[in-house]
Tab-separated table of C-alpha atoms in Angstrom:
chain	number	residue	atom	x	y	z
F	150	ALA	CA	7.639	-42.600	10.958
F	151	ARG	CA	7.053	-39.398	12.899
F	152	GLN	CA	4.546	-38.319	10.243
F	153	ILE	CA	2.231	-41.353	10.894
F	154	LEU	CA	2.806	-41.051	14.254
F	155	ARG	CA	1.464	-37.332	14.308
F	156	GLN	CA	-1.256	-38.261	11.819
F	157	MET	CA	-2.302	-41.099	14.591
F	158	ILE	CA	-2.285	-38.625	17.421
F	159	VAL	CA	-4.557	-36.379	15.165
F	160	PHE	CA	-6.828	-39.436	14.513
F	161	GLN	CA	-7.218	-40.213	18.342
F	162	MET	CA	-7.733	-36.641	19.157
F	163	THR	CA	-10.498	-36.048	16.792
F	164	TYR	CA	-12.361	-39.972	16.818
F	165	VAL	CA	-14.961	-40.907	19.444
F	166	GLY	CA	-13.866	-42.091	22.436
F	167	ALA	CA	-11.262	-41.389	25.154
F	168	PRO	CA	-7.567	-41.261	23.268
F	169	MET	CA	-5.364	-44.144	24.398
F	170	ILE	CA	-1.943	-42.869	24.624
F	171	TYR	CA	0.409	-45.867	25.122
F	172	TYR	CA	2.943	-45.405	27.890
F	173	GLY	CA	5.574	-43.569	26.519
F	174	THR	CA	4.247	-42.614	23.184
F	175	GLU	CA	4.130	-38.998	24.154
F	176	VAL	CA	7.870	-38.671	24.414
F	177	GLY	CA	8.600	-41.033	21.360
F	178	LEU	CA	9.745	-44.019	23.149
F	179	TRP	CA	9.077	-47.268	21.473
F	180	GLY	CA	10.380	-50.711	21.576
F	181	ALA	CA	12.254	-53.005	19.078
F	182	ASN	CA	12.409	-56.671	19.732
F	183	ASP	CA	13.064	-58.316	23.033
F	184	PRO	CA	15.135	-57.180	25.034
F	185	ASP	CA	14.266	-53.625	24.025
F	186	ASN	CA	10.358	-54.001	23.520
F	187	ARG	CA	9.762	-52.831	27.141
F	188	GLN	CA	11.980	-49.861	28.244
F	189	PRO	CA	12.082	-47.373	30.996
F	190	MET	CA	10.192	-43.903	30.672
F	191	LEU	CA	12.290	-41.222	28.885
F	192	TRP	CA	12.801	-38.603	31.448
F	193	GLU	CA	14.206	-35.126	30.721
F	194	ASP	CA	16.287	-35.128	33.634
F	195	VAL	CA	17.729	-38.484	33.221
F	196	GLU	CA	20.826	-39.713	30.909
F	197	TYR	CA	20.366	-42.894	29.328
F	198	SER	CA	22.980	-45.147	27.592
F	199	GLY	CA	22.428	-45.973	23.887
F	200	GLN	CA	19.961	-48.387	22.543
F	201	GLU	CA	21.226	-51.620	20.760
F	202	HIS	CA	18.091	-52.122	18.371
F	203	ASP	CA	16.023	-50.023	16.310
F	204	PHE	CA	12.141	-50.193	15.781
F	205	LYS	CA	12.566	-52.728	12.625
F	206	GLY	CA	15.081	-55.122	14.639
F	207	ALA	CA	18.365	-53.732	13.001
F	208	VAL	CA	21.017	-53.468	15.362
F	209	HIS	CA	23.190	-50.470	15.975
F	210	ARG	CA	23.525	-47.771	18.322
F	211	ILE	CA	20.887	-45.229	18.983
F	212	VAL	CA	20.828	-42.137	21.303
F	213	ARG	CA	17.769	-41.986	23.558
F	214	GLU	CA	16.120	-39.013	24.736
F	215	PRO	CA	12.609	-37.539	25.094
F	216	ASP	CA	11.242	-36.410	21.752
F	217	GLN	CA	10.160	-32.912	22.514
F	218	GLU	CA	8.584	-32.130	19.214
F	219	ILE	CA	6.043	-35.385	19.372
F	220	ARG	CA	5.513	-34.089	22.961
F	221	THR	CA	4.470	-30.505	22.079
F	222	PHE	CA	2.251	-32.123	19.377
F	223	PHE	CA	0.578	-34.341	21.390
F	224	LYS	CA	-0.054	-31.268	24.163
F	225	ARG	CA	-1.381	-29.036	21.210
F	226	MET	CA	-3.926	-31.887	20.044
F	227	SER	CA	-4.882	-32.642	23.245
F	228	ARG	CA	-5.451	-28.793	23.976
F	229	LEU	CA	-7.615	-28.519	20.763
F	230	ARG	CA	-9.917	-31.627	21.800
F	231	ASN	CA	-10.218	-29.997	25.278
F	232	GLN	CA	-11.250	-26.672	23.798
F	233	HIS	CA	-14.090	-28.341	21.576
F	234	ALA	CA	-16.610	-30.336	23.110
F	235	VAL	CA	-17.886	-31.506	19.540
F	236	LEU	CA	-14.240	-33.637	19.657
F	237	ARG	CA	-15.025	-35.142	22.966
F	238	ARG	CA	-18.891	-35.636	22.677
F	239	GLY	CA	-20.142	-34.665	18.802
F	240	ARG	CA	-21.432	-37.424	16.680
F	241	LEU	CA	-19.345	-39.106	14.098
F	242	LYS	CA	-20.431	-39.100	10.414
F	243	TRP	CA	-18.314	-41.408	7.737
F	244	LEU	CA	-17.760	-39.585	4.447
F	245	ASP	CA	-17.398	-40.870	1.100
F	246	THR	CA	-13.919	-40.257	-0.547
F	247	THR	CA	-12.956	-41.325	-4.098
F	248	HIS	CA	-9.434	-42.600	-2.836
F	249	PRO	CA	-8.933	-45.489	-0.684
F	250	LYS	CA	-5.928	-43.808	1.446
F	251	LEU	CA	-8.318	-40.643	2.035
F	252	LEU	CA	-10.241	-41.266	5.414
F	253	ALA	CA	-13.275	-38.455	5.668
F	254	PHE	CA	-15.512	-38.001	8.735
F	255	ALA	CA	-17.316	-35.121	10.657
F	256	ARG	CA	-17.691	-34.775	14.062
F	257	LEU	CA	-20.902	-32.790	14.651
F	258	ASP	CA	-23.041	-31.339	17.528
F	259	ALA	CA	-25.960	-28.752	17.691
F	260	SER	CA	-23.119	-25.796	17.731
F	261	SER	CA	-20.509	-26.838	15.321
F	262	SER	CA	-19.372	-28.988	12.504
F	263	TRP	CA	-15.687	-30.688	11.777
F	264	LEU	CA	-14.572	-31.994	8.890
F	265	ILE	CA	-11.276	-34.389	9.450
F	266	LEU	CA	-9.398	-35.509	6.648
F	267	LEU	CA	-6.393	-37.875	6.636
F	268	ASN	CA	-4.368	-38.686	4.023
F	269	GLY	CA	-2.410	-42.081	4.299
F	270	SER	CA	-0.966	-41.769	0.657
F	271	ASP	CA	2.321	-40.454	-0.534
F	272	GLU	CA	0.666	-37.922	-2.859
F	273	THR	CA	-1.584	-34.796	-2.070
F	274	LEU	CA	-5.125	-35.631	-2.308
F	275	ASP	CA	-8.169	-33.233	-2.993
F	276	TYR	CA	-11.538	-33.518	-1.468
F	277	PRO	CA	-14.453	-31.342	-2.426
F	278	SER	CA	-15.663	-29.313	0.582
F	279	GLY	CA	-19.228	-29.558	0.500
F	280	GLY	CA	-19.491	-26.067	2.000
F	281	CYS	CA	-17.453	-22.883	3.438
F	282	TYR	CA	-14.778	-24.385	6.351
F	283	ARG	CA	-11.895	-22.482	8.285
F	284	ASP	CA	-8.613	-24.777	8.585
F	285	VAL	CA	-8.304	-24.868	12.453
F	286	GLU	CA	-4.298	-25.252	12.447
F	287	SER	CA	-3.573	-22.513	9.705
F	288	GLY	CA	-6.951	-20.425	9.559
F	289	GLU	CA	-7.229	-20.421	5.895
F	290	LYS	CA	-10.722	-20.266	4.921
F	291	THR	CA	-12.278	-22.402	1.760
F	292	ALA	CA	-14.839	-21.417	-0.533
F	293	LYS	CA	-17.672	-23.145	-0.968
F	294	ASN	CA	-17.429	-26.570	-2.892
F	295	ALA	CA	-13.756	-25.724	-3.277
F	296	LEU	CA	-11.706	-28.717	-3.331
F	297	ILE	CA	-9.591	-29.058	-0.332
F	298	HIS	CA	-5.762	-29.945	-0.829
F	299	VAL	CA	-4.587	-32.584	1.721
F	300	PRO	CA	-0.921	-33.334	1.770
F	301	ALA	CA	0.898	-36.722	1.566
F	302	ARG	CA	0.706	-38.354	4.976
F	303	GLY	CA	-0.955	-35.230	6.228
F	304	TRP	CA	-4.345	-34.125	7.611
F	305	ARG	CA	-6.568	-31.307	7.366
F	306	LEU	CA	-8.956	-30.022	10.365
F	307	LEU	CA	-11.674	-28.064	8.957
F	308	MET	CA	-14.299	-26.029	11.075
F	309	LYS	CA	-17.595	-25.349	9.257
F	310	ILE	CA	-18.253	-21.267	9.113
């Protein structure tokens, strides 16, 4: 579930429009069925009692505390969006893929071009680059017309060079 949440965060921070961060999502707050669907915000300096239902409705005790890993990821992706105007104001261009669970789009402006790939499958998928790119997260460079490997339930954020 966390990997899918991270993938959603990547999509929100690279897609057009203002990202909508629902109350508490940035610290891993989630809700189950009533009465656990609306819970108080998770603050670092507050100790919370356990929870009775998980997000699928199963009944068992769950420790509740802020998820610092998700919070850090939200901050990193927000910072990336703020540092690159193309992610806030650039044009969107949908790109064709050969797999129904691979989403590909470009964000473009006068000074930069990004390729965003999101893999919703449980296997690594490949996408033809069609140009030379630098992976924004790893720094790895792709050769022109190379296959870009997108990990299962993962993503690649690539800036054209």
